[in-house]
Amino acid sequence: MKYFVSKTDVSLDKAGKLDFAERVLTKPDTLKATKEAIRRYRAIGIEHIHLCEHPTNSRRWGQLQRAQNKLRKTRKMTIADVAADLAELEKEAAEKEANNS
């Protein structure tokens, strides 16, 4: 059987709603290597980490990894975003010219 290390983050948002996320820190590996990774993570001060089992044909690690990747991706810039930025820059340039005159 293989094992991996995950970290759980729990917090309250502004509305008082509970927000949580589980992040994968390591790939599935042997028990000895995973315990050593946990020891090192705790030594540098990382809290709320867990040793998770990864049985053969388990999909949990992959599901956590995909969910984690979705949170990291940024939204692509659109033409409307560029137009708004250009309008703001033109406004700032006009204000600087008015102040310099």
PDB file of C-alpha atoms in Angstrom:
ATOM      1  CA  MET A   1       0.000   0.000   0.000  1.00  0.00           C
ATOM      2  CA  LYS A   2       1.129   3.540  -0.679  1.00  0.00           C
ATOM      3  CA  TYR A   3       0.632   6.699   1.387  1.00  0.00           C
ATOM      4  CA  PHE A   4       0.619  10.451   0.780  1.00  0.00           C
ATOM      5  CA  VAL A   5       0.634  13.631   2.858  1.00  0.00           C
ATOM      6  CA  SER A   6      -2.199  16.163   2.720  1.00  0.00           C
ATOM      7  CA  LYS A   7      -2.846  19.456   4.483  1.00  0.00           C
ATOM      8  CA  THR A   8      -6.253  20.707   5.588  1.00  0.00           C
ATOM      9  CA  ASP A   9      -7.023  24.428   5.698  1.00  0.00           C
ATOM     10  CA  VAL A  10     -10.142  25.517   7.588  1.00  0.00           C
ATOM     11  CA  SER A  11     -11.286  29.116   8.003  1.00  0.00           C
ATOM     12  CA  LEU A  12     -14.328  31.336   8.425  1.00  0.00           C
ATOM     13  CA  ASP A  13     -15.193  33.775   5.645  1.00  0.00           C
ATOM     14  CA  LYS A  14     -16.655  37.252   6.187  1.00  0.00           C
ATOM     15  CA  ALA A  15     -20.219  35.932   6.258  1.00  0.00           C
ATOM     16  CA  GLY A  16     -19.329  33.486   9.034  1.00  0.00           C
ATOM     17  CA  LYS A  17     -19.461  30.524   6.674  1.00  0.00           C
ATOM     18  CA  LEU A  18     -17.020  27.672   7.136  1.00  0.00           C
ATOM     19  CA  ASP A  19     -14.493  27.382   4.298  1.00  0.00           C
ATOM     20  CA  PHE A  20     -12.161  24.409   3.920  1.00  0.00           C
ATOM     21  CA  ALA A  21      -9.761  22.868   1.433  1.00  0.00           C
ATOM     22  CA  GLU A  22      -7.574  19.786   1.457  1.00  0.00           C
ATOM     23  CA  ARG A  23      -4.305  20.076  -0.433  1.00  0.00           C
ATOM     24  CA  VAL A  24      -2.016  17.264  -1.499  1.00  0.00           C
ATOM     25  CA  LEU A  25       1.614  17.835  -0.504  1.00  0.00           C
ATOM     26  CA  THR A  26       3.263  14.634  -1.777  1.00  0.00           C
ATOM     27  CA  LYS A  27       2.759  11.916  -4.347  1.00  0.00           C
ATOM     28  CA  PRO A  28       1.855   8.407  -3.151  1.00  0.00           C
ATOM     29  CA  ASP A  29       4.960   6.644  -1.826  1.00  0.00           C
ATOM     30  CA  THR A  30       6.057   4.055   0.724  1.00  0.00           C
ATOM     31  CA  LEU A  31       5.132   4.382   4.398  1.00  0.00           C
ATOM     32  CA  LYS A  32       8.732   5.048   5.455  1.00  0.00           C
ATOM     33  CA  ALA A  33       9.221   7.868   2.937  1.00  0.00           C
ATOM     34  CA  THR A  34       5.860   9.421   3.768  1.00  0.00           C
ATOM     35  CA  LYS A  35       6.536   9.401   7.522  1.00  0.00           C
ATOM     36  CA  GLU A  36       9.882  11.092   6.848  1.00  0.00           C
ATOM     37  CA  ALA A  37       8.115  13.760   4.763  1.00  0.00           C
ATOM     38  CA  ILE A  38       5.658  14.413   7.608  1.00  0.00           C
ATOM     39  CA  ARG A  39       8.539  14.724  10.049  1.00  0.00           C
ATOM     40  CA  ARG A  40      10.247  17.289   7.817  1.00  0.00           C
ATOM     41  CA  TYR A  41       7.053  19.293   7.241  1.00  0.00           C
ATOM     42  CA  ARG A  42       6.408  19.470  10.987  1.00  0.00           C
ATOM     43  CA  ALA A  43      10.033  20.470  11.600  1.00  0.00           C
ATOM     44  CA  ILE A  44       9.637  23.554   9.399  1.00  0.00           C
ATOM     45  CA  GLY A  45       6.375  24.480  11.115  1.00  0.00           C
ATOM     46  CA  ILE A  46       3.646  23.263   8.764  1.00  0.00           C
ATOM     47  CA  GLU A  47       0.523  22.389  10.752  1.00  0.00           C
ATOM     48  CA  HIS A  48      -2.637  20.388  10.054  1.00  0.00           C
ATOM     49  CA  ILE A  49      -0.963  17.712   7.928  1.00  0.00           C
ATOM     50  CA  HIS A  50      -2.202  14.156   7.660  1.00  0.00           C
ATOM     51  CA  LEU A  51      -0.958  10.755   6.564  1.00  0.00           C
ATOM     52  CA  CYS A  52      -3.455   9.360   4.046  1.00  0.00           C
ATOM     53  CA  GLU A  53      -3.639   5.830   2.694  1.00  0.00           C
ATOM     54  CA  HIS A  54      -3.629   5.346  -1.064  1.00  0.00           C
ATOM     55  CA  PRO A  55      -4.903   1.828  -1.800  1.00  0.00           C
ATOM     56  CA  THR A  56      -4.457   0.278  -5.227  1.00  0.00           C
ATOM     57  CA  ASN A  57      -6.934   1.703  -7.770  1.00  0.00           C
ATOM     58  CA  SER A  58      -7.850   4.547  -5.406  1.00  0.00           C
ATOM     59  CA  ARG A  59      -8.957   7.773  -7.085  1.00  0.00           C
ATOM     60  CA  ARG A  60      -8.859  10.099  -4.062  1.00  0.00           C
ATOM     61  CA  TRP A  61      -5.338  11.459  -4.651  1.00  0.00           C
ATOM     62  CA  GLY A  62      -6.148  12.313  -8.268  1.00  0.00           C
ATOM     63  CA  GLN A  63      -9.430  13.975  -7.349  1.00  0.00           C
ATOM     64  CA  LEU A  64      -7.702  16.135  -4.730  1.00  0.00           C
ATOM     65  CA  GLN A  65      -4.955  17.033  -7.206  1.00  0.00           C
ATOM     66  CA  ARG A  66      -7.446  18.094  -9.900  1.00  0.00           C
ATOM     67  CA  ALA A  67      -9.465  20.181  -7.429  1.00  0.00           C
ATOM     68  CA  GLN A  68      -6.264  21.841  -6.258  1.00  0.00           C
ATOM     69  CA  ASN A  69      -5.281  22.683  -9.853  1.00  0.00           C
ATOM     70  CA  LYS A  70      -8.659  24.296 -10.529  1.00  0.00           C
ATOM     71  CA  LEU A  71      -8.157  26.700  -7.615  1.00  0.00           C
ATOM     72  CA  ARG A  72      -4.727  27.730  -8.891  1.00  0.00           C
ATOM     73  CA  LYS A  73      -5.736  28.610 -12.456  1.00  0.00           C
ATOM     74  CA  THR A  74      -6.274  32.246 -13.311  1.00  0.00           C
ATOM     75  CA  ARG A  75      -8.948  33.720 -15.529  1.00  0.00           C
ATOM     76  CA  LYS A  76      -7.871  34.677 -19.059  1.00  0.00           C
ATOM     77  CA  MET A  77      -7.869  38.361 -19.897  1.00  0.00           C
ATOM     78  CA  THR A  78     -10.669  39.543 -22.203  1.00  0.00           C
ATOM     79  CA  ILE A  79     -10.890  42.475 -24.611  1.00  0.00           C
ATOM     80  CA  ALA A  80     -13.208  44.244 -22.163  1.00  0.00           C
ATOM     81  CA  ASP A  81     -10.497  43.988 -19.464  1.00  0.00           C
ATOM     82  CA  VAL A  82      -7.917  45.523 -21.821  1.00  0.00           C
ATOM     83  CA  ALA A  83     -10.308  48.323 -22.826  1.00  0.00           C
ATOM     84  CA  ALA A  84     -10.972  49.186 -19.173  1.00  0.00           C
ATOM     85  CA  ASP A  85      -7.228  49.268 -18.431  1.00  0.00           C
ATOM     86  CA  LEU A  86      -6.547  51.497 -21.444  1.00  0.00           C
ATOM     87  CA  ALA A  87      -9.317  53.893 -20.419  1.00  0.00           C
ATOM     88  CA  GLU A  88      -7.831  54.125 -16.935  1.00  0.00           C
ATOM     89  CA  LEU A  89      -4.345  54.807 -18.330  1.00  0.00           C
ATOM     90  CA  GLU A  90      -5.660  57.533 -20.647  1.00  0.00           C
ATOM     91  CA  LYS A  91      -7.487  59.156 -17.730  1.00  0.00           C
ATOM     92  CA  GLU A  92      -4.305  59.135 -15.601  1.00  0.00           C
ATOM     93  CA  ALA A  93      -2.288  60.594 -18.494  1.00  0.00           C
ATOM     94  CA  ALA A  94      -4.842  63.388 -18.939  1.00  0.00           C
ATOM     95  CA  GLU A  95      -4.718  64.168 -15.214  1.00  0.00           C
ATOM     96  CA  LYS A  96      -0.892  64.368 -15.282  1.00  0.00           C
ATOM     97  CA  GLU A  97      -0.980  66.737 -18.258  1.00  0.00           C
ATOM     98  CA  ALA A  98      -3.562  68.944 -16.503  1.00  0.00           C
ATOM     99  CA  ASN A  99      -1.405  69.070 -13.349  1.00  0.00           C
ATOM    100  CA  ASN A 100       1.788  69.867 -15.289  1.00  0.00           C
ATOM    101  CA  SER A 101       0.198  72.756 -17.224  1.00  0.00           C
TER     102      SER A 101
END
